[in-house]
CSV table of C-alpha atoms and ligand atoms in Angstrom, one decimal:
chain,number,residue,atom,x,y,z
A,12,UNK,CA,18.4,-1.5,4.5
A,13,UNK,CA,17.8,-0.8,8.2
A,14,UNK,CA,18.0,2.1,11.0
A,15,UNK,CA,21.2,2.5,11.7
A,16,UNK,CA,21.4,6.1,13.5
A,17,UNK,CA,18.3,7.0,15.4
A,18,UNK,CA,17.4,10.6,15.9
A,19,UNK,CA,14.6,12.7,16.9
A,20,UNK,CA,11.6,10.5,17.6
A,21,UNK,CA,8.6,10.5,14.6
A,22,UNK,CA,4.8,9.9,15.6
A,23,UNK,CA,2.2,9.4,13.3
A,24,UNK,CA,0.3,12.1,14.4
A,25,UNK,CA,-3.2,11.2,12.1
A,26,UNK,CA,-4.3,8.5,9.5
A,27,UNK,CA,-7.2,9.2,6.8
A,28,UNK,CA,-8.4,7.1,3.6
A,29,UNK,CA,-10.9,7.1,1.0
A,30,UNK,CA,-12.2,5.0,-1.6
A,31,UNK,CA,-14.2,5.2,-4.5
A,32,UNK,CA,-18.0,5.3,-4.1
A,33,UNK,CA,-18.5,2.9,-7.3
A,34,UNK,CA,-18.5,-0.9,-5.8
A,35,UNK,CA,-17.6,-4.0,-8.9
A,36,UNK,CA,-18.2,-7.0,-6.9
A,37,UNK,CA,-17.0,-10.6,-8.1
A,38,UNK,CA,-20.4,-11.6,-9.5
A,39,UNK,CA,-20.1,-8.3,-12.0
A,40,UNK,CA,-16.5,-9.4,-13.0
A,41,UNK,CA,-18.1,-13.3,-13.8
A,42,UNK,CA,-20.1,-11.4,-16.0
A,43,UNK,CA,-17.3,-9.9,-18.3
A,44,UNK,CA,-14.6,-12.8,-17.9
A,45,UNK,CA,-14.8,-16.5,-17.4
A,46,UNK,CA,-14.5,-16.6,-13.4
A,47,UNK,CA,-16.7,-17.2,-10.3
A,48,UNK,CA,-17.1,-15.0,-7.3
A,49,UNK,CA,-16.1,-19.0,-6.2
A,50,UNK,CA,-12.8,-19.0,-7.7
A,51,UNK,CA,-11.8,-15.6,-6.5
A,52,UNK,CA,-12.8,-16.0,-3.1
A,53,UNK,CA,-11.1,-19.1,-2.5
A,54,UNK,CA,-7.7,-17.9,-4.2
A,55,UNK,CA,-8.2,-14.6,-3.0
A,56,UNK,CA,-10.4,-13.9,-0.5
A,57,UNK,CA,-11.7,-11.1,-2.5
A,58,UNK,CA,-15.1,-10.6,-2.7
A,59,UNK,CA,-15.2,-6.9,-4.3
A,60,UNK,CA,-13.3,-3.7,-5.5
A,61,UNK,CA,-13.8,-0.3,-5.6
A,62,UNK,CA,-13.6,1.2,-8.8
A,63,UNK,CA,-12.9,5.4,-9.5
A,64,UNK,CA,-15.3,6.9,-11.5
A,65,UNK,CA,-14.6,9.1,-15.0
A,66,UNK,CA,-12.9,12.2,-13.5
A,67,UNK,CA,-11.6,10.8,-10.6
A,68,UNK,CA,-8.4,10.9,-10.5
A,69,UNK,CA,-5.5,9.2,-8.5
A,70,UNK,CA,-4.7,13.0,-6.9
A,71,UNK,CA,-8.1,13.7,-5.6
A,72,UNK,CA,-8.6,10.5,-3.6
A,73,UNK,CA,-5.3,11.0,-2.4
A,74,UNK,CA,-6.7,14.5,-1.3
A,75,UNK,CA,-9.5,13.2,0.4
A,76,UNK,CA,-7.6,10.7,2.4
A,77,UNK,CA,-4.8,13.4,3.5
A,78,UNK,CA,-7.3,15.8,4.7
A,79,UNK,CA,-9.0,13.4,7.1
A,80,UNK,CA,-5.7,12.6,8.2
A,81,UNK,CA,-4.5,16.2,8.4
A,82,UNK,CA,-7.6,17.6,10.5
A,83,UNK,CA,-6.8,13.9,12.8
A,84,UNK,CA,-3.3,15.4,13.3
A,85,UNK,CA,-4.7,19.3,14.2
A,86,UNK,CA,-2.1,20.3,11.5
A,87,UNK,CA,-2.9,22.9,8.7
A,88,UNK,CA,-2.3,22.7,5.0
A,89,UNK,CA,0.0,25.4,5.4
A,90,UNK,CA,2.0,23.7,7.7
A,91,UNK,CA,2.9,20.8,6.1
A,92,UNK,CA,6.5,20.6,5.3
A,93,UNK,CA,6.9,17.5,3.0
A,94,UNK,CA,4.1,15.6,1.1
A,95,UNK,CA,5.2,12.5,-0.5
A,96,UNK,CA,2.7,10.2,-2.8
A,97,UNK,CA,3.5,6.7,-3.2
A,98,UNK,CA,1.8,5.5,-6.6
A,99,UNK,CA,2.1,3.8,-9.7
A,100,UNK,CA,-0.8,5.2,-11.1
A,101,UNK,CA,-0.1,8.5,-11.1
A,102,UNK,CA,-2.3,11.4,-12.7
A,103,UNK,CA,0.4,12.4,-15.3
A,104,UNK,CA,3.8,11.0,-15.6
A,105,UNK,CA,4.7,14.8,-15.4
A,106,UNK,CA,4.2,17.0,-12.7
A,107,UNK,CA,4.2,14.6,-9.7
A,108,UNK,CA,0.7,13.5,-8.0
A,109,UNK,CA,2.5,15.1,-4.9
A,110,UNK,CA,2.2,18.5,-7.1
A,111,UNK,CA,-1.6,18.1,-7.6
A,112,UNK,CA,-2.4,17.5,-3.7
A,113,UNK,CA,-0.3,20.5,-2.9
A,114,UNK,CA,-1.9,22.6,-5.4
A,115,UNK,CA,-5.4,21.0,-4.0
A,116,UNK,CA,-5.0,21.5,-0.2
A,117,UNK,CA,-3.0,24.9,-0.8
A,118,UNK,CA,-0.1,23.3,0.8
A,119,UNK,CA,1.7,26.1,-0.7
A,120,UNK,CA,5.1,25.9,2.0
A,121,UNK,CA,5.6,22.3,1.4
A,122,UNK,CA,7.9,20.1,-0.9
A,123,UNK,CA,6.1,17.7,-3.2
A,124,UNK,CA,7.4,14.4,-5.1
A,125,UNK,CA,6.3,11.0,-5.6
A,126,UNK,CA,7.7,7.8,-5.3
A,127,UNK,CA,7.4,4.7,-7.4
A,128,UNK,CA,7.8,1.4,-5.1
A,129,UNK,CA,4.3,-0.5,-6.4
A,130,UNK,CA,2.5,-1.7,-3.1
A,131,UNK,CA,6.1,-1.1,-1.0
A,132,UNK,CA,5.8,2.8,-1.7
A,133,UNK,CA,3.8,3.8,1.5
A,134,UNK,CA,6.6,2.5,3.8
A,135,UNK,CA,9.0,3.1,1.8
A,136,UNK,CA,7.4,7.4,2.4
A,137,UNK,CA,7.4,6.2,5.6
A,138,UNK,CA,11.2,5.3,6.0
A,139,UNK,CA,12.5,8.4,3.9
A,140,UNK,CA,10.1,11.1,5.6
A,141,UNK,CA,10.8,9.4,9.0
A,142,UNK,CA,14.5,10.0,8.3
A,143,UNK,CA,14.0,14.0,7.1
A,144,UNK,CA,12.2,14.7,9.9
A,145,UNK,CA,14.4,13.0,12.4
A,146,UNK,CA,17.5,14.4,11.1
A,147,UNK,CA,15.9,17.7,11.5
A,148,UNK,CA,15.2,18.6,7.7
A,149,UNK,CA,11.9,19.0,8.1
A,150,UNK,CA,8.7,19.2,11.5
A,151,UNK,CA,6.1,17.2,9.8
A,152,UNK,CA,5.5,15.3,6.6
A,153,UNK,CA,2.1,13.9,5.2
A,154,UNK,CA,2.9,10.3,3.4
A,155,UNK,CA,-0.1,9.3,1.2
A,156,UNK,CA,-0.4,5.7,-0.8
A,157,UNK,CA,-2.7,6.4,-3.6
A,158,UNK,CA,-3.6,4.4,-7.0
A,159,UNK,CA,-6.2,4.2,-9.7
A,160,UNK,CA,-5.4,0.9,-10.4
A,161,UNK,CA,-8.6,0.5,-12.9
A,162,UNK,CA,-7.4,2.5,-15.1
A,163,UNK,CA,-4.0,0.0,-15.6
A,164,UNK,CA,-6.1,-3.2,-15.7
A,165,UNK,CA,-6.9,-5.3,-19.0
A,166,UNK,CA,-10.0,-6.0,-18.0
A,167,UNK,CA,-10.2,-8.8,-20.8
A,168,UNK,CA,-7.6,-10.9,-18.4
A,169,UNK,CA,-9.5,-12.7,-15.5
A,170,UNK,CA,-5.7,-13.9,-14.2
A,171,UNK,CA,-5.3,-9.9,-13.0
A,172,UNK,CA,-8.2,-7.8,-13.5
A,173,UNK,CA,-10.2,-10.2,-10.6
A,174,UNK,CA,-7.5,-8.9,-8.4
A,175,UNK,CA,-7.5,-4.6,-7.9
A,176,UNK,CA,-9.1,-1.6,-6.9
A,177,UNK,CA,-8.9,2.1,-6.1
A,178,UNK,CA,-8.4,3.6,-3.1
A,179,UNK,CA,-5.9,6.4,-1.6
A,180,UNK,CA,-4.9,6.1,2.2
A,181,UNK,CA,-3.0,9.0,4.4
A,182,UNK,CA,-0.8,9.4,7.5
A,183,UNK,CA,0.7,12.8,9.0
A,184,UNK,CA,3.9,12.1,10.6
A,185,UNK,CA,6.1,15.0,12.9
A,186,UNK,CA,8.4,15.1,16.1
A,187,UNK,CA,7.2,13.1,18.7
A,188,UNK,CA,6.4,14.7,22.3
A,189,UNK,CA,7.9,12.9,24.7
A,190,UNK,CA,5.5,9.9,25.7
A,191,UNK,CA,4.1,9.6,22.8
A,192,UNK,CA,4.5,6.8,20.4
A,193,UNK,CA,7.2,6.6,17.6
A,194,UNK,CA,8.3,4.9,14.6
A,195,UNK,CA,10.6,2.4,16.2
A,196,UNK,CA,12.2,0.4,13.4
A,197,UNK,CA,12.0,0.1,10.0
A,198,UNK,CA,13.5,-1.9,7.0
A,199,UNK,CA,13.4,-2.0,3.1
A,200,UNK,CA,14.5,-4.0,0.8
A,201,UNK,CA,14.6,-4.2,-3.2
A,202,UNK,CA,15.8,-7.2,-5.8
A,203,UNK,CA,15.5,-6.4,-9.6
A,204,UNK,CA,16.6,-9.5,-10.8
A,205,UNK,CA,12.9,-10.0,-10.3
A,206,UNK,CA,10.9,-7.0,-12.7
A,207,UNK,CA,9.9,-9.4,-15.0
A,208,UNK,CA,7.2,-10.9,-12.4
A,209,UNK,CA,5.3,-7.9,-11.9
A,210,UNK,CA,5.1,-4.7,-14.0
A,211,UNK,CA,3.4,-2.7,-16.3
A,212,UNK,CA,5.9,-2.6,-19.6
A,213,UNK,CA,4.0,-0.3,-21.7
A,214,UNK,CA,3.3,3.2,-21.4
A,215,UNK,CA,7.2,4.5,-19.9
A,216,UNK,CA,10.0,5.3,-22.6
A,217,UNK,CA,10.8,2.1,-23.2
A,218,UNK,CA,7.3,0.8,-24.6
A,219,UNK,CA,6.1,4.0,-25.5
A,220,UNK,CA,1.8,3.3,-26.9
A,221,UNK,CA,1.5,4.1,-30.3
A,222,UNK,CA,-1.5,3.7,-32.7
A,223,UNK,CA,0.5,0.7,-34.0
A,224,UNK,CA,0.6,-0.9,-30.7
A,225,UNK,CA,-2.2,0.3,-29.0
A,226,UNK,CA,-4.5,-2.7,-29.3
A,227,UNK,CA,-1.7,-4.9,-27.3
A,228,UNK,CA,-2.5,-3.4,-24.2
A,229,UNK,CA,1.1,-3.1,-23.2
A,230,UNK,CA,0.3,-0.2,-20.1
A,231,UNK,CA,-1.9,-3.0,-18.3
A,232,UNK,CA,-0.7,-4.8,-15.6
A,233,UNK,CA,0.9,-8.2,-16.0
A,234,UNK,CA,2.3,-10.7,-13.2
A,235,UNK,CA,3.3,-14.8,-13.0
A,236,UNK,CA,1.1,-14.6,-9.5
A,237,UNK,CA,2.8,-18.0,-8.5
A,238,UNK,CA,6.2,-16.9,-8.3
A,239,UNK,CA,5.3,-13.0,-6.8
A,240,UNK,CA,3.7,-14.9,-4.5
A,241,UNK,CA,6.7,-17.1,-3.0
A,242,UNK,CA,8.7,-14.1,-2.6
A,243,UNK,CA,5.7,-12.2,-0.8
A,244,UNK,CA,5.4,-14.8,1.8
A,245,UNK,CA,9.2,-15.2,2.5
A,246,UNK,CA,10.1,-11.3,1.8
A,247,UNK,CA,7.1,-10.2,4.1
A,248,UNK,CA,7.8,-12.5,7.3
A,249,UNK,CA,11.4,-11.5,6.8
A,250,UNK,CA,11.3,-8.1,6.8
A,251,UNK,CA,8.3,-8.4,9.7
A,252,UNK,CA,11.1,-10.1,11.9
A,253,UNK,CA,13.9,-7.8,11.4
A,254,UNK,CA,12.0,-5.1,12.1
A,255,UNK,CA,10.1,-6.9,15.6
A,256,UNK,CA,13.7,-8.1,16.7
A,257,UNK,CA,15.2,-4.8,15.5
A,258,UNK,CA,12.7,-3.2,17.8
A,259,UNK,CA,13.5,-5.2,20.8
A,260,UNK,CA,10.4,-7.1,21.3
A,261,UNK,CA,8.9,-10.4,20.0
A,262,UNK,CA,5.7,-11.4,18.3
A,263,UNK,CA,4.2,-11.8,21.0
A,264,UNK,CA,4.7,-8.0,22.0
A,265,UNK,CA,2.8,-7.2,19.1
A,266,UNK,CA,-0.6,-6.1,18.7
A,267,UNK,CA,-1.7,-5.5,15.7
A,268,UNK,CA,0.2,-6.6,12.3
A,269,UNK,CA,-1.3,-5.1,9.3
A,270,UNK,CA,0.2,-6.9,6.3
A,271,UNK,CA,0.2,-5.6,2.2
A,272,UNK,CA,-3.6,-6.9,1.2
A,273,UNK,CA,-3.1,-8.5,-2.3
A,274,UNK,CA,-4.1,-12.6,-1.0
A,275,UNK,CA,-6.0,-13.9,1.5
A,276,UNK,CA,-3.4,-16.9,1.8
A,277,UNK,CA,-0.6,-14.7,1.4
A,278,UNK,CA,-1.2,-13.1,4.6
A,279,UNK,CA,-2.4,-16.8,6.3
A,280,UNK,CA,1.2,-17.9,5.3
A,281,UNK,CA,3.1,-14.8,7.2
A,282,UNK,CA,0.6,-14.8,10.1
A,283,UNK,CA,1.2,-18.8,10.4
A,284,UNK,CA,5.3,-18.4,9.9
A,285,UNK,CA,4.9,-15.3,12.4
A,286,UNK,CA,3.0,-17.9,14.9
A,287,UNK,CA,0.6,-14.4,15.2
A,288,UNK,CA,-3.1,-15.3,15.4
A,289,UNK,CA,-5.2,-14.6,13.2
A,290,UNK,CA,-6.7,-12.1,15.5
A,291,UNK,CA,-4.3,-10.2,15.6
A,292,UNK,CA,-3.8,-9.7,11.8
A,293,UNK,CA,-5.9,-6.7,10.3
A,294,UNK,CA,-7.5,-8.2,6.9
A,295,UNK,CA,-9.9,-5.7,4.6
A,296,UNK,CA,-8.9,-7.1,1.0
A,297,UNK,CA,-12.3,-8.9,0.9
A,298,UNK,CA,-13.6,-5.2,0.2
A,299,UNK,CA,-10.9,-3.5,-1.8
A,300,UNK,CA,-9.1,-5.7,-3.3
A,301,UNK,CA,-5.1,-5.1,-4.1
A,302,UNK,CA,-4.9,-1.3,-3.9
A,303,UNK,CA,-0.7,-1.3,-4.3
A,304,UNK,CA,0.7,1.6,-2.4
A,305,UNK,CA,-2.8,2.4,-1.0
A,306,UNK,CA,-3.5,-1.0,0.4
A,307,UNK,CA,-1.4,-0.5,3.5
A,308,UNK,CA,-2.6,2.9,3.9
A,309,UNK,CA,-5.8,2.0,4.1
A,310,UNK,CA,-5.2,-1.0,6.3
A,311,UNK,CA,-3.6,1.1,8.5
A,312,UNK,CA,-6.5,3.9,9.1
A,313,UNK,CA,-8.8,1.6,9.2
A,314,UNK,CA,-7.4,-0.8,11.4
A,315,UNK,CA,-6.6,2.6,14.1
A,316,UNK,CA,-10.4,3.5,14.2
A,317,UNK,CA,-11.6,0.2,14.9
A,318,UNK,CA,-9.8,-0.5,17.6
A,319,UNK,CA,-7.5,-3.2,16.5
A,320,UNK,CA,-5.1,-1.7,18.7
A,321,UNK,CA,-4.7,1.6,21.3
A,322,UNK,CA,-2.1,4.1,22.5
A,323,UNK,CA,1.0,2.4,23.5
A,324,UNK,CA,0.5,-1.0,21.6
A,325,UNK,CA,3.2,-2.1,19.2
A,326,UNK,CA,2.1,-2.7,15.6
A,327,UNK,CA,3.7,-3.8,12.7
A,328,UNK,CA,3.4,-3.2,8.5
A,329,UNK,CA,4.4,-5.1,6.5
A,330,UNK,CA,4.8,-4.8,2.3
A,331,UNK,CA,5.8,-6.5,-0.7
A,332,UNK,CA,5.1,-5.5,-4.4
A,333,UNK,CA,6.6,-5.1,-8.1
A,334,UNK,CA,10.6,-4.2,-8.5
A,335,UNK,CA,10.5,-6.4,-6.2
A,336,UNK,CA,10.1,-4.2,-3.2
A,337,UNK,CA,9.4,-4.7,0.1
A,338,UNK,CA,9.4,-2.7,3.7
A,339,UNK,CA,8.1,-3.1,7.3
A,340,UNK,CA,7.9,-1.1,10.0
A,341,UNK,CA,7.7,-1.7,13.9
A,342,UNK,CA,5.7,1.7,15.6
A,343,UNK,CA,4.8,2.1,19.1
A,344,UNK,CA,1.2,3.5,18.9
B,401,UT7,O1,0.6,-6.7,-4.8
B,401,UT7,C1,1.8,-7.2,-5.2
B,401,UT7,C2,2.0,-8.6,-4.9
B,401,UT7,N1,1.0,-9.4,-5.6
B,401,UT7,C3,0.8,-10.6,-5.0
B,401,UT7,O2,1.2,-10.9,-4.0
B,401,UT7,C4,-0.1,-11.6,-5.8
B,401,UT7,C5,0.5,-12.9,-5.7
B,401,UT7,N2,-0.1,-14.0,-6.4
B,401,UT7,C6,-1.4,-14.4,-6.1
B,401,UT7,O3,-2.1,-13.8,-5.3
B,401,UT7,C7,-1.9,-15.6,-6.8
B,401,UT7,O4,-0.9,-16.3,-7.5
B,401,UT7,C8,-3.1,-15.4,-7.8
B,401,UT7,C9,-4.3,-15.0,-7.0
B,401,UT7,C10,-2.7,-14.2,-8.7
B,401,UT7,C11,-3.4,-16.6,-8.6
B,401,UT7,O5,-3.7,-17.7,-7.7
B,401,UT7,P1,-3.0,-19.1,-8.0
B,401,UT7,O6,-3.5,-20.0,-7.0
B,401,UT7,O7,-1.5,-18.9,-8.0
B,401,UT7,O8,-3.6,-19.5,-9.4
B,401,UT7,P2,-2.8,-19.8,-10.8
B,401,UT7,O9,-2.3,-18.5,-11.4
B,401,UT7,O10,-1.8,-20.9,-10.6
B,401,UT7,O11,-4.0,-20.3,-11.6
B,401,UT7,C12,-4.6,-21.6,-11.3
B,401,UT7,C13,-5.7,-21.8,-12.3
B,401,UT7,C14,-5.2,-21.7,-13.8
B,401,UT7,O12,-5.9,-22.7,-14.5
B,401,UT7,P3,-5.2,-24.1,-14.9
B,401,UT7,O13,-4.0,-23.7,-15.6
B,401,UT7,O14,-4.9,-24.7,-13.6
B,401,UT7,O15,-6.2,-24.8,-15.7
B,401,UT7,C15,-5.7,-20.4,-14.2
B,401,UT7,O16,-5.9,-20.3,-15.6
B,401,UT7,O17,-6.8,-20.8,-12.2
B,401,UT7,C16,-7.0,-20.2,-13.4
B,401,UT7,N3,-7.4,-18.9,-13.2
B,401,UT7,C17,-8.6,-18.5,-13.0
B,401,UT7,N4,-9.8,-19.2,-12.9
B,401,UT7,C18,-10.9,-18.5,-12.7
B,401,UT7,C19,-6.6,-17.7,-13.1
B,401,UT7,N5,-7.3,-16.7,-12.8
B,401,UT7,C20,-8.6,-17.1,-12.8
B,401,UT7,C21,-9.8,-16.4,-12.5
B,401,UT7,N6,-10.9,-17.2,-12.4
B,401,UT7,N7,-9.9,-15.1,-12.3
């Protein structure tokens, strides 16, 4: 699915994140499973994860990251219009994480839901809020990708639980002023033929965890890595063309692209298919690992206040995750 009308213009008007205190590195995890900080690295380029602690729940590092990105934007709580969370992980299955960060930044004028579209869900936010607030629905909307991914892992399994971490990133988007930058293009895509290569089958209505069944550790996350991770290298570069071409420009035009960060080699693929160099492509898996939803959030507020790119530059994310999903969008900085 692309942008077929265009509207009002949408900025994003602030970025935040936050992560976990707690660091597991891959020498810790070689302690409690037969790997190597070696292996992972290689295959990876992991090198550690941060994990929640006790009471920490998906919603408040979701809260952390929005108010950073919230105070970046000069908006207040009480003016946010829309607040969408993009997890898999969320705090209850019932109310909505988007309830809890509401209720936690007294963003009492606002509507509140989540989304679940695995690591795709932050663009995915992106796409839908960008279209509210163009069609005139709403001024503003703060898009967060948050998970607590630890609490989801078997951490008996070295083929998965090497692989994620915690972490909640933010992004306020509203009206753009003329001259400023906008969301340009944007694209998503879904094929699930494919939910048997990534999911986690226990723990919904379907699998429900019983005493009987609670020793199979059906709400962990399972995955045949291999074949998600064909699809993530064609899916991504696709999507991260339409949306370049889409956008009238070429890669070359682009400054920054900040890619889903689940592999190392995942990324090397797109960036070499691309023909973007390396340089140009923002990488911070080696400390967080696979955050999902959050990873690209993150990425992205990370990437803005390090300079990887300034006002004006074109950048483009890019996502790809469980359903299968994936998204990408082209934004003018
Ligand atoms: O975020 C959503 C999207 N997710 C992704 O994009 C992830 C995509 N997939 C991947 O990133 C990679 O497939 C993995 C990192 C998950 C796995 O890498 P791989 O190169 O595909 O390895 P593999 O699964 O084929 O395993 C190779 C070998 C196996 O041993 P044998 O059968 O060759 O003897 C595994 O048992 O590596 C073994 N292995 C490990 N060895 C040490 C698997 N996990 C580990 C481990 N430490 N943690």
């Amino acid at each position: 699915m692309s942008d077929l009308i265009q509207g009002i213009d949408v900025c994003i008007a602030g970025t935040g994140s936050h992560v976990p205190e707690h660091i597991l590195t891959n020498d810790e995890l070689a302690m409690r499973v037969d790997t190597s900080d070696e292996w992972i690295v290689t295959r990876t380029g992991i090198r550690e994860r941060r994990i929640a602690a006790e009471g920490e729940h998906t919603s408040h590092m979701a809260t952390k990251a929005a108010r950073i990105a919230l105070e970046q934007a000069g908006i207040e709580a009480g003016e946010i219009d829309l607040i969408i969370v993009a997890t898999i992980t969320p705090d209850t299955l019932t109310p909505a994480t988007a309830c809890y960060v509401q209720q936690a930044l007294g963003a009492h004028g606002a509507v509140a839901f989540d989304i679940s579209a695995a690591c795709s869900g932050f663009l995915y936010a992106m796409k839908i809020s960008k279209r509210l607030i163009s069609d005139g629905a709403f001024n503003n909307a703060l898009i967060i990708g948050a998970e607590k991914l630890s609490a989801f892992v078997n951490w008996e399994d070295r083929a998965t639980c090497v692989l994620f971490g915690d972490g909640a990133g933010a992004a306020v988007l509203r009206k753009a002023e003329p001259g400023e930058g906008s969301i340009i293009a944007t694209e998503m895509g879904t094929d699930g033929r494919l939910t048997h290569l990534l999911s986690i089958p226990g723990g919904g209505s379907a699998c429900p965890i019983t005493i009987d069944n609670a020793a199979e550790r059906h709400a962990t996350l399972a995955m045949l890595g291999k074949e998600v991770f064909k699809h993530a290298v064609t899916r991504m570069k696709e999507a991260a063309e339409r949306v370049i071409e889409r956008a009238g420009l070429t890669p070359g035009d682009i400054a920054c692209v900040i890619p889903h960060q689940a592999n190392l080699r995942i990324i090397d693929a797109i960036a070499d298919r691309l023909d973007m160099p390396n340089e140009r492509v923002f990488v911070n898996l080696h400390k967080y690992g696979n955050t999902s939803a959050a990873a690209v959030a993150i990425a992205l507020d990370e990437a803005a206040r390090s300079g990887a790119f300034k006002r004006g530059d074109h950048i483009v994310l890019v996502v790809f995750g469980a359903g299968l999903t994936w998204a990408a969008a082209a934004i003018r900085w």
